[in-house]
């Protein structure tokens, strides 16, 4: 299970990085082509498709590495037990929200399969929409790991930041 | 929307990550309005990532990360020391100059503040500067970074407010220089009282200045190339992010020859989490802003403000004061996304210029990153400098006042912002 998890993280990191680099290359290619008076329309379209996927993959990476900004000003002053209860309450709300995004996103991708992406008849817009439910699913997994770490207080100090790298 | 806004603040207080707090409270609006299709939140979230202008934001973050490994940052540091070496306050002056010059390749105040604290913070303390003072200037100087083109805030404001990003970029240059001046004078005054000496007292050896300038020239050239490129139509605003990455990488690989495939890859890997944090916030905020538009919030707030005063300057000052106060609790990105679409129409109704208002609004909103009790840049510098927030706050008061003074000056004299965009892009 742990090896699978680690491989998954590597795949996610590499995919996100490659998508970002692809965005740079595609946008530059489009710019150069336009400069040479042979405009390529598909480059920017492909770049925004990569943008959607990169956004939600990176969102999961940020969530896992604890890079999402939060306000812990009040939290830190509360007793430890209450802190943990609030943390679990937050996780619960996040799980509900992500499940909503996952289900609705999947449903929307399925229902609007006929909608074409930027007028390209053979590419469905659902390829873009799918990035959100997939990203939500990944973040659900990440949240699951965070919850599990909280529920096993004996390990959570040791695992703490190490697991986030 | 009242319940939604309340929910947002409650979630923030109980430690919910801000991005989720915005998304979840925004989704509450749809629970209250069963008539609305429940697919709208998903559609809005995804459509944010299909916005050509916002495409530049992840790429700017990547460019900033690459700049730190391409030798650009170190060369600018050398140049900053040469420029400010004779000024009272030593390294405090260096960090202001470095923030202004880094602004040309980096667009994020938070990243800049964190980086400079790591680079200069320890040395400032070793030279017996008060911890609160050193931490405060390391933070506040980064206010200049996103005002120098290119800046994430300007791209965001341009996209939410339908304002030309090129004009905003050009409009930021003079205000950035004014902020530099204001902070520099503030540091000098404090340094005189506390006896912080300049970095050097003698003239530079011959050739030193030229060498430092040649080292920094590639970074300083970038914002100029960017503006000329936008002006000449060589590239479009959606391409500037990619151009920034390519430029920084080219300088690192070919000119400085300091970057390798490995360090470049590390820089990209390091930027992934930042990209995710910023973009998730922007994407999910679209759920929230749907309710703002639907409930005609801009119109309501506009009538309240215009009921107080009819003068454009009065209205602008009122709005900016409000932004500063909310900024104590909320950070710049959120302020720009949520408040720009509410306040920009108010100002435009009174014939205010959107570029002028955009720049002062972005400065006021960015100050929110540095003001306690909630400020991402403040958290970053205080953590790195091991500085208690109370000490930071005492150190930050003079710089807060200096920044507000610059904002008031810019509101009073719009030409300070506008003459450069007008000269470059025409009226």
Coordinates of C-alpha atoms in Angstrom, one line a residue:
Chain A
X1 CA 0.0 0.0 0.0
X2 CA 2.8 2.4 0.9
X3 CA 4.7 1.7 -2.3
X4 CA 1.6 2.2 -4.3
X5 CA 1.0 5.5 -2.6
X6 CA 4.6 6.7 -3.2
X7 CA 4.4 5.7 -6.9
X8 CA 1.1 7.6 -7.2
X9 CA 2.7 10.7 -5.7
X10 CA 5.6 10.5 -8.2
X11 CA 3.3 10.1 -11.1
X12 CA 1.2 13.0 -10.0
X13 CA 4.2 15.2 -9.5
X14 CA 5.7 14.4 -12.9
X15 CA 2.4 14.8 -14.7
X16 CA 1.8 18.2 -13.1
X17 CA 5.3 19.4 -13.9
X18 CA 5.1 18.2 -17.5
X19 CA 1.7 19.9 -17.9
X20 CA 3.2 23.2 -16.7
X21 CA 6.2 22.9 -19.1
X22 CA 3.8 21.9 -21.9
X23 CA 1.8 25.1 -21.2
X24 CA 4.9 27.2 -21.7
X25 CA 5.9 25.4 -24.8
X26 CA 2.5 25.5 -26.4
X27 CA 1.9 29.2 -25.6
X28 CA 5.4 30.1 -27.0
X29 CA 4.8 28.0 -30.1
X30 CA 1.5 29.8 -30.7
X31 CA 3.2 33.2 -30.2
X32 CA 6.1 32.3 -32.6
X33 CA 3.7 31.0 -35.2
X34 CA 1.6 34.1 -35.1
X35 CA 4.8 36.2 -35.3
X36 CA 5.7 34.3 -38.5
X37 CA 2.2 34.9 -39.8
X38 CA 1.2 31.3 -39.7
X39 CA -1.2 31.4 -36.7
X40 CA -1.9 28.1 -34.9
X41 CA -5.2 28.2 -33.1
X42 CA -4.9 24.9 -31.4
X43 CA -1.9 25.8 -29.3
X44 CA -3.7 28.1 -26.9
X45 CA -6.6 25.6 -26.7
X46 CA -4.3 22.8 -25.8
X47 CA -2.6 25.1 -23.3
X48 CA -5.8 25.9 -21.5
X49 CA -6.7 22.2 -21.4
X50 CA -3.3 21.5 -19.8
X51 CA -4.0 24.5 -17.5
X52 CA -7.2 22.9 -16.1
X53 CA -5.4 19.6 -15.4
X54 CA -2.3 21.2 -14.0
X55 CA -4.5 23.4 -11.6
X56 CA -6.3 20.5 -10.0
X57 CA -3.3 18.2 -9.8
X58 CA -1.2 21.0 -8.3
X59 CA -4.1 21.7 -5.9
X60 CA -3.8 18.2 -4.6
X61 CA 0.0 18.5 -4.3
X62 CA -0.5 21.7 -2.3
X63 CA -3.1 20.1 -0.1
X64 CA -0.8 17.2 0.6
X65 CA 2.3 19.3 1.3
X66 CA 0.3 21.6 3.6
X67 CA 0.8 24.6 1.3
X68 CA -2.8 25.8 1.4
X69 CA -3.0 29.0 3.5
X70 CA -5.1 28.8 6.6
X71 CA -5.6 31.0 9.6
X72 CA -4.5 29.2 12.8
X73 CA -4.4 32.3 15.0
X74 CA -7.4 31.3 17.1
X75 CA -6.8 27.6 16.7
X76 CA -3.4 27.6 18.4
X77 CA -4.8 29.1 21.6
X78 CA -7.4 26.4 22.1
X79 CA -6.8 23.3 24.1
X80 CA -5.3 20.4 22.1
X81 CA -8.4 18.2 22.3
X82 CA -10.6 21.0 20.9
X83 CA -8.1 21.8 18.2
X84 CA -8.2 18.2 17.0
X85 CA -12.0 18.1 17.1
X86 CA -12.1 21.3 15.0
X87 CA -9.5 19.9 12.6
X88 CA -11.6 16.7 12.1
X89 CA -14.7 18.9 11.6
X90 CA -12.9 20.8 8.9
X91 CA -11.9 17.6 7.2
X92 CA -15.4 16.4 7.3
X93 CA -16.7 19.5 5.6
X94 CA -13.9 19.3 3.0
X95 CA -14.8 15.7 2.3
X96 CA -18.5 16.6 1.8
X97 CA -17.5 19.4 -0.5
X98 CA -15.1 17.3 -2.5
X99 CA -17.6 14.5 -2.9
X100 CA -20.1 17.1 -4.2
X101 CA -17.5 18.4 -6.7
X102 CA -16.6 14.8 -7.7
X103 CA -20.1 13.6 -8.3
X104 CA -21.4 16.7 -10.0
X105 CA -18.3 17.0 -12.1
X106 CA -18.5 13.4 -13.2
X107 CA -22.2 13.8 -14.0
X108 CA -21.5 17.0 -15.9
X109 CA -18.7 15.4 -17.9
X110 CA -21.1 12.5 -18.8
X111 CA -24.1 14.7 -19.6
X112 CA -22.3 17.2 -21.7
X113 CA -20.2 14.8 -23.7
X114 CA -21.7 16.3 -26.9
X115 CA -20.4 19.8 -26.1
X116 CA -17.3 20.3 -28.2
X117 CA -14.1 22.0 -26.9
X118 CA -13.7 25.4 -28.5
X119 CA -15.6 24.4 -31.6
X120 CA -13.3 21.4 -32.4
X121 CA -16.0 18.8 -33.3
X122 CA -14.1 15.7 -32.4
X123 CA -12.8 16.9 -29.0
X124 CA -15.4 17.0 -26.2
X125 CA -15.3 19.8 -23.6
X126 CA -15.7 16.9 -21.1
X127 CA -11.9 16.3 -21.3
X128 CA -11.5 19.7 -19.6
X129 CA -14.4 19.2 -17.2
X130 CA -13.1 15.8 -16.1
X131 CA -10.0 17.5 -14.6
X132 CA -12.1 18.7 -11.6
X133 CA -13.7 15.4 -10.6
X134 CA -10.3 13.7 -11.0
X135 CA -8.6 16.4 -8.9
X136 CA -11.3 16.1 -6.3
X137 CA -10.9 12.4 -6.1
X138 CA -7.2 12.8 -5.5
X139 CA -7.8 15.4 -2.8
X140 CA -10.4 13.1 -1.2
X141 CA -7.6 10.5 -1.0
X142 CA -5.2 13.0 0.5
X143 CA -7.9 14.1 3.0
X144 CA -8.4 10.4 3.9
X145 CA -4.7 10.1 4.7
X146 CA -4.8 13.2 6.8
X147 CA -7.8 12.0 8.7
X148 CA -6.2 8.6 9.3
X149 CA -3.0 10.3 10.6
X150 CA -5.2 12.3 13.1
X151 CA -7.0 9.2 14.3
X152 CA -3.8 7.5 15.1
X153 CA -2.3 10.0 17.5
X154 CA 0.7 7.7 18.4
X155 CA 2.1 8.0 14.9
X156 CA 1.0 11.5 13.8
X157 CA 3.9 13.3 15.4
X158 CA 6.5 11.1 13.7
X159 CA 4.8 11.0 10.3
X160 CA 3.9 14.7 10.5
X161 CA 5.9 16.6 8.0
X162 CA 7.8 13.7 6.6
X163 CA 4.8 12.3 4.8
X164 CA 4.2 15.6 3.1
X165 CA 7.4 15.6 1.0
Chain B
X1 CA -25.1 36.4 0.7
X2 CA -25.1 37.4 4.3
X3 CA -25.1 33.8 5.4
X4 CA -22.4 33.0 2.8
X5 CA -20.2 35.8 4.0
X6 CA -20.7 34.9 7.7
X7 CA -19.9 31.2 6.9
X8 CA -16.7 32.3 5.1
X9 CA -15.4 34.1 8.2
X10 CA -16.5 31.4 10.6
X11 CA -14.7 28.7 8.5
X12 CA -11.6 30.9 8.3
X13 CA -11.6 31.4 12.1
X14 CA -11.8 27.6 12.8
X15 CA -8.7 27.1 10.7
X16 CA -10.2 25.9 7.4
X17 CA -7.8 26.4 4.5
X18 CA -8.9 29.7 2.9
X19 CA -9.4 28.1 -0.6
X20 CA -11.9 25.6 0.8
X21 CA -13.5 28.2 3.0
X22 CA -14.3 30.2 -0.1
X23 CA -15.5 27.2 -2.0
X24 CA -17.7 25.7 0.7
X25 CA -19.3 29.0 1.8
X26 CA -19.9 29.8 -1.9
X27 CA -21.6 26.5 -2.4
X28 CA -23.9 27.3 0.5
X29 CA -25.5 30.0 -1.7
X30 CA -26.6 27.3 -4.1
X31 CA -28.2 25.3 -1.2
X32 CA -30.3 28.4 -0.4
X33 CA -31.4 28.8 -4.1
X34 CA -32.8 25.4 -5.1
X35 CA -34.0 26.9 -8.4
X36 CA -30.4 27.3 -9.6
X37 CA -28.8 24.3 -11.4
X38 CA -26.5 22.5 -9.0
X39 CA -23.9 22.1 -11.8
X40 CA -23.1 25.8 -11.8
X41 CA -20.4 25.5 -9.0
X42 CA -18.5 22.9 -11.1
X43 CA -18.9 24.8 -14.3
X44 CA -17.7 28.1 -12.7
X45 CA -14.7 26.4 -11.1
X46 CA -13.6 24.7 -14.3
X47 CA -14.2 27.8 -16.4
X48 CA -11.6 29.8 -14.3
X49 CA -8.9 27.5 -15.7
X50 CA -10.1 28.3 -19.3
X51 CA -9.4 32.0 -18.8
X52 CA -6.6 33.1 -21.2
X53 CA -5.4 35.9 -18.9
X54 CA -5.1 33.7 -15.8
X55 CA -2.9 31.3 -17.7
X56 CA -0.1 33.7 -16.9
X57 CA -0.3 33.2 -13.2
X58 CA 1.1 29.6 -12.7
X59 CA 3.8 30.5 -15.2
X60 CA 4.8 33.6 -13.3
X61 CA 5.2 31.5 -10.2
X62 CA 7.4 29.1 -12.1
X63 CA 9.5 31.9 -13.4
X64 CA 10.1 33.3 -9.9
X65 CA 11.2 29.9 -8.7
X66 CA 13.5 29.5 -11.7
X67 CA 15.0 32.9 -11.1
X68 CA 16.3 31.8 -7.7
X69 CA 18.3 29.0 -9.4
X70 CA 19.4 30.8 -12.5
X71 CA 21.8 33.2 -10.8
X72 CA 19.5 36.2 -11.3
X73 CA 18.7 36.7 -7.7
X74 CA 22.3 36.6 -6.5
X75 CA 23.4 39.1 -9.1
X76 CA 20.5 41.4 -8.2
X77 CA 21.6 41.2 -4.6
X78 CA 25.1 42.3 -5.5
X79 CA 23.7 45.2 -7.5
X80 CA 21.3 46.2 -4.7
X81 CA 24.3 46.4 -2.3
X82 CA 26.2 48.6 -4.7
X83 CA 23.2 50.9 -5.2
X84 CA 22.3 51.4 -1.6
X85 CA 25.7 50.8 0.0
X86 CA 26.1 54.4 1.2
X87 CA 22.6 54.8 2.7
X88 CA 21.9 54.6 6.4
X89 CA 20.3 51.3 7.4
X90 CA 22.6 49.0 5.4
X91 CA 20.9 45.7 4.7
X92 CA 17.5 47.2 5.3
X93 CA 18.1 49.4 2.3
X94 CA 19.4 46.5 0.3
X95 CA 16.3 44.4 0.8
X96 CA 14.1 47.3 -0.4
X97 CA 16.2 47.7 -3.6
X98 CA 16.3 44.0 -4.1
X99 CA 12.5 43.7 -3.8
X100 CA 12.0 46.5 -6.4
X101 CA 14.5 44.8 -8.9
X102 CA 13.2 41.3 -8.3
X103 CA 9.7 42.6 -9.2
X104 CA 10.8 42.4 -12.8
X105 CA 11.0 38.7 -12.8
X106 CA 8.9 37.7 -9.9
X107 CA 5.3 38.6 -9.4
X108 CA 4.5 37.4 -5.9
X109 CA 5.0 39.4 -2.7
X110 CA 4.8 36.3 -0.4
X111 CA 7.5 34.4 -2.3
X112 CA 9.8 37.5 -2.4
X113 CA 9.4 38.2 1.3
X114 CA 10.2 34.6 2.2
X115 CA 13.2 34.4 -0.1
X116 CA 14.7 37.6 1.2
X117 CA 14.3 36.7 4.8
X118 CA 16.3 33.5 4.1
X119 CA 19.0 35.4 2.2
X120 CA 19.4 38.5 4.4
X121 CA 17.6 37.9 7.7
X122 CA 20.3 36.1 9.6
X123 CA 22.9 38.7 8.6
X124 CA 20.7 41.6 9.6
X125 CA 20.4 40.1 13.1
X126 CA 24.1 39.5 13.4
X127 CA 24.6 43.2 12.7
X128 CA 22.5 44.0 15.8
X129 CA 19.4 45.2 14.1
X130 CA 16.3 44.9 16.2
X131 CA 14.4 41.7 15.3
X132 CA 11.1 43.5 14.9
X133 CA 12.5 46.2 12.6
X134 CA 14.5 43.7 10.4
X135 CA 11.5 41.4 10.1
X136 CA 9.1 44.2 9.3
X137 CA 11.2 45.7 6.5
X138 CA 12.0 42.2 5.0
X139 CA 8.2 41.8 4.8
X140 CA 7.0 45.3 3.8
X141 CA 9.7 45.8 1.1
X142 CA 8.1 42.9 -0.7
X143 CA 5.1 45.1 -1.2
X144 CA 7.0 46.6 -4.1
X145 CA 7.6 43.3 -5.9
X146 CA 4.0 42.7 -7.3
X147 CA 3.7 46.4 -8.3
X148 CA 6.7 46.2 -10.7
X149 CA 5.6 44.5 -13.9
X150 CA 4.8 41.6 -14.1
X151 CA 2.6 41.1 -11.1
X152 CA 0.1 38.4 -10.3
X153 CA -2.3 41.0 -8.7
X154 CA -2.3 43.0 -11.9
X155 CA -3.2 40.0 -14.1
X156 CA -5.9 39.1 -11.6
X157 CA -7.3 42.6 -11.5
X158 CA -7.1 42.9 -15.3
X159 CA -9.1 39.7 -15.6
X160 CA -11.8 40.4 -13.1
X161 CA -12.2 44.0 -14.0
X162 CA -11.7 43.7 -17.8
X163 CA -8.9 46.2 -17.7
X164 CA -5.8 46.1 -20.0
X165 CA -3.0 44.2 -18.4
X166 CA -0.4 46.1 -20.4
X167 CA -1.7 49.5 -19.1
X168 CA -1.8 48.2 -15.5
X169 CA 1.8 46.9 -15.9
X170 CA 3.0 50.3 -17.2
X171 CA 1.0 52.1 -14.4
X172 CA 2.8 50.2 -11.7
X173 CA 6.3 51.5 -12.4
X174 CA 6.1 55.0 -10.9
X175 CA 4.1 53.9 -7.8
X176 CA 6.7 51.1 -7.3
X177 CA 9.5 53.7 -7.4
X178 CA 7.6 55.9 -4.9
X179 CA 7.1 53.0 -2.5
X180 CA 10.9 52.3 -2.7
X181 CA 11.6 56.0 -1.9
X182 CA 9.1 56.1 0.9
X183 CA 10.4 52.9 2.6
X184 CA 14.0 54.1 2.0
X185 CA 13.4 57.4 3.7
X186 CA 11.6 55.6 6.6
X187 CA 14.6 53.2 7.1
X188 CA 17.0 56.2 7.0
X189 CA 15.1 58.0 9.7
X190 CA 14.9 55.0 11.9
X191 CA 18.6 54.1 11.3
X192 CA 19.7 57.6 12.2
X193 CA 18.0 57.4 15.5
X194 CA 19.2 53.9 16.3
X195 CA 22.6 54.2 14.8
X196 CA 22.4 51.5 12.1
X197 CA 25.4 52.3 9.8
X198 CA 25.6 52.2 6.0
X199 CA 27.1 49.0 4.5
X200 CA 30.2 50.9 3.3
X201 CA 31.6 54.3 4.0
X202 CA 34.2 54.6 1.3
X203 CA 33.8 54.9 -2.5
X204 CA 33.6 51.7 -4.5
X205 CA 36.8 50.4 -6.1
X206 CA 36.8 51.2 -9.9
X207 CA 34.9 48.9 -12.0
X208 CA 32.8 47.4 -9.2
X209 CA 29.7 49.3 -10.0
X210 CA 29.9 48.5 -13.7
X211 CA 30.4 44.8 -12.9
X212 CA 27.4 44.7 -10.6
X213 CA 25.3 46.5 -13.2
X214 CA 26.3 44.1 -16.0
X215 CA 25.3 41.2 -13.7
X216 CA 21.9 42.6 -13.0
X217 CA 21.1 43.9 -16.5
X218 CA 19.3 40.8 -17.7
X219 CA 16.7 40.9 -14.9
X220 CA 16.3 44.7 -15.2
X221 CA 15.8 44.4 -18.9
X222 CA 12.9 42.0 -18.6
X223 CA 10.1 44.4 -17.5
X224 CA 11.2 46.8 -20.2
X225 CA 11.1 44.1 -22.9
X226 CA 7.7 43.0 -21.6
X227 CA 6.2 46.4 -21.9
X228 CA 7.7 47.0 -25.3
X229 CA 6.6 43.6 -26.5
X230 CA 3.0 44.2 -25.3
X231 CA 3.0 47.7 -26.8
X232 CA 4.3 46.5 -30.2
X233 CA 2.0 43.5 -30.3
X234 CA 4.8 41.0 -30.3
X235 CA 2.9 39.0 -27.8
X236 CA -0.4 39.1 -26.0
X237 CA -1.1 39.3 -22.3
X238 CA -1.9 35.6 -22.2
X239 CA 1.6 34.9 -23.5
X240 CA 3.6 37.0 -21.0
X241 CA 3.8 34.2 -18.4
X242 CA 5.3 31.7 -20.9
X243 CA 7.6 34.4 -22.1
X244 CA 8.8 35.1 -18.6
X245 CA 9.6 31.4 -18.0
X246 CA 11.5 31.1 -21.3
X247 CA 13.4 34.3 -20.6
X248 CA 14.5 33.3 -17.1
X249 CA 15.4 29.8 -18.3
X250 CA 17.4 31.2 -21.2
X251 CA 19.3 33.6 -18.9
X252 CA 20.1 30.8 -16.5
X253 CA 21.1 28.2 -19.0
X254 CA 22.8 30.3 -21.7
X255 CA 23.9 33.6 -20.2
X256 CA 24.8 32.9 -16.6
X257 CA 25.4 29.2 -17.3
X258 CA 24.4 28.4 -13.7
X259 CA 21.3 26.4 -14.3
X260 CA 21.3 22.7 -15.2
X261 CA 18.5 20.4 -16.3
X262 CA 18.5 19.1 -12.7
X263 CA 18.2 22.4 -10.9
X264 CA 15.7 23.6 -13.5
X265 CA 13.6 20.5 -12.7
X266 CA 13.9 21.1 -9.0
X267 CA 12.7 24.7 -9.4
X268 CA 9.6 23.5 -11.3
X269 CA 9.0 20.8 -8.7
X270 CA 9.3 23.4 -5.9
X271 CA 6.7 25.7 -7.6
X272 CA 4.0 23.0 -8.0
X273 CA 2.6 23.4 -4.5
X274 CA 2.5 27.2 -4.8
X275 CA 0.8 27.0 -8.2
X276 CA -1.8 24.6 -6.6
X277 CA -2.4 26.9 -3.6
X278 CA -2.9 30.0 -5.7
X279 CA -4.9 28.4 -8.5
X280 CA -7.2 26.4 -6.2
X281 CA -8.1 29.6 -4.4
X282 CA -8.8 31.4 -7.7
X283 CA -10.8 28.5 -9.2
X284 CA -13.0 28.0 -6.2
X285 CA -13.6 31.7 -5.7
X286 CA -15.7 31.6 -8.9
X287 CA -18.3 29.7 -6.9
X288 CA -18.4 32.5 -4.4
X289 CA -18.4 35.4 -6.8
X290 CA -21.5 34.0 -8.6
X291 CA -23.7 35.0 -5.7
X292 CA -22.1 38.5 -5.6
X293 CA -23.2 39.2 -9.1
X294 CA -26.6 37.5 -8.8
X295 CA -27.6 39.5 -5.7
X296 CA -26.5 42.7 -7.4
X297 CA -24.1 43.4 -4.5
X298 CA -22.1 46.0 -6.4
X299 CA -25.2 48.1 -6.9
X300 CA -26.2 47.9 -3.2
X301 CA -22.7 48.8 -1.9
X302 CA -22.3 51.5 -4.5
X303 CA -25.4 53.3 -3.3
X304 CA -24.2 53.1 0.3
X305 CA -20.8 54.6 -0.6
X306 CA -22.2 57.3 -3.0
X307 CA -24.6 58.2 -0.2
X308 CA -21.6 59.3 1.9
X309 CA -19.7 61.4 -0.6
X310 CA -20.0 62.3 -4.3
X311 CA -16.4 63.2 -4.9
X312 CA -14.3 60.7 -6.8
X313 CA -11.3 61.2 -4.5
X314 CA -13.6 60.8 -1.4
X315 CA -15.1 57.6 -2.8
X316 CA -11.7 56.2 -3.6
X317 CA -10.2 56.9 -0.2
X318 CA -13.3 55.4 1.4
X319 CA -13.0 52.2 -0.6
X320 CA -9.2 51.9 0.0
X321 CA -9.7 52.5 3.7
X322 CA -12.2 49.7 3.7
X323 CA -9.8 47.4 1.7
X324 CA -7.0 48.1 4.2
X325 CA -9.3 47.3 7.2
X326 CA -10.5 44.0 5.6
X327 CA -6.9 43.4 4.7
X328 CA -6.1 42.9 8.3
X329 CA -8.1 39.7 8.1
X330 CA -8.0 38.7 4.5
X331 CA -5.1 38.4 2.0
X332 CA -4.5 40.2 -1.3
X333 CA -5.6 37.5 -3.8
X334 CA -9.0 37.1 -2.0
X335 CA -9.4 40.8 -1.7
X336 CA -8.8 41.4 -5.4
X337 CA -11.1 38.5 -6.6
X338 CA -13.9 39.5 -4.3
X339 CA -13.8 43.2 -3.9
X340 CA -12.5 44.4 -7.3
X341 CA -15.7 43.5 -9.2
X342 CA -17.7 45.3 -6.5
X343 CA -15.8 48.5 -6.3
X344 CA -14.5 49.0 -9.8
X345 CA -18.0 49.8 -11.2
X346 CA -18.5 52.3 -8.4
X347 CA -15.4 54.2 -9.4
X348 CA -16.1 54.0 -13.1
X349 CA -19.6 55.4 -12.5
X350 CA -17.9 58.5 -11.2
X351 CA -15.6 58.6 -14.3
X352 CA -12.6 57.3 -12.4
X353 CA -9.9 55.7 -14.5
X354 CA -9.8 51.9 -14.1
X355 CA -6.0 51.6 -14.5
X356 CA -5.4 54.3 -11.8
X357 CA -7.9 52.7 -9.5
X358 CA -6.5 49.3 -10.2
X359 CA -3.0 50.2 -9.2
X360 CA -4.0 51.9 -5.9
X361 CA -6.4 49.1 -5.2
X362 CA -3.8 46.4 -5.8
X363 CA -1.3 48.2 -3.5
X364 CA -3.9 48.5 -0.7
X365 CA -5.0 44.9 -1.2
X366 CA -1.3 43.7 -1.1
X367 CA -0.7 45.5 2.2
X368 CA -3.2 42.9 3.5
X369 CA -0.5 40.3 3.1
X370 CA 1.6 42.1 5.7
X371 CA -0.8 43.2 8.3
X372 CA -1.6 41.2 11.4
X373 CA -3.5 39.2 12.6
X374 CA -3.8 37.5 9.2
X375 CA -1.2 37.9 6.5
X376 CA 0.5 35.3 4.4
X377 CA 3.7 37.3 3.9
X378 CA 3.8 38.2 7.5
X379 CA 3.5 34.6 8.6
X380 CA 6.3 33.7 6.2
X381 CA 8.8 36.3 7.4
X382 CA 7.9 35.9 11.1
X383 CA 8.4 32.1 10.9
X384 CA 11.8 32.4 9.1
X385 CA 13.0 35.2 11.4
X386 CA 11.6 33.6 14.5
X387 CA 10.0 36.9 15.3
X388 CA 6.8 37.1 17.6
X389 CA 4.0 38.8 15.8
X390 CA 3.8 41.5 18.5
X391 CA 7.4 42.6 17.8
X392 CA 6.8 42.5 14.1
X393 CA 3.8 44.7 14.5
X394 CA 5.7 47.3 16.4
X395 CA 8.4 47.3 13.7
X396 CA 5.8 47.4 10.9
X397 CA 3.9 50.5 12.0
X398 CA 6.2 53.1 10.3
X399 CA 6.2 51.1 7.0
X400 CA 2.5 50.8 7.1
X401 CA 2.2 54.5 7.5
X402 CA 4.7 55.1 4.7
X403 CA 2.8 52.8 2.3
X404 CA -0.6 54.5 3.2
X405 CA 1.0 57.9 2.5
X406 CA 2.1 56.7 -1.0
X407 CA -1.5 55.5 -1.6
X408 CA -3.0 58.8 -0.6
X409 CA -0.5 60.7 -2.8
X410 CA -1.4 58.5 -5.8
X411 CA -5.1 59.0 -5.2
X412 CA -4.6 62.8 -5.1
X413 CA -2.4 62.9 -8.2
X414 CA -3.7 60.2 -10.6
X415 CA -1.2 61.4 -13.3
X416 CA 1.6 59.8 -11.3
X417 CA 0.1 56.4 -12.2
X418 CA -1.3 57.3 -15.6
X419 CA 1.3 59.2 -17.5
X420 CA 3.4 56.2 -18.3
X421 CA 0.5 54.0 -19.6
X422 CA -0.8 57.0 -21.5
X423 CA 2.6 57.7 -23.1
X424 CA 3.1 54.0 -24.0
X425 CA -0.3 52.9 -25.1
X426 CA -2.0 56.2 -25.8
X427 CA -5.1 57.5 -24.0

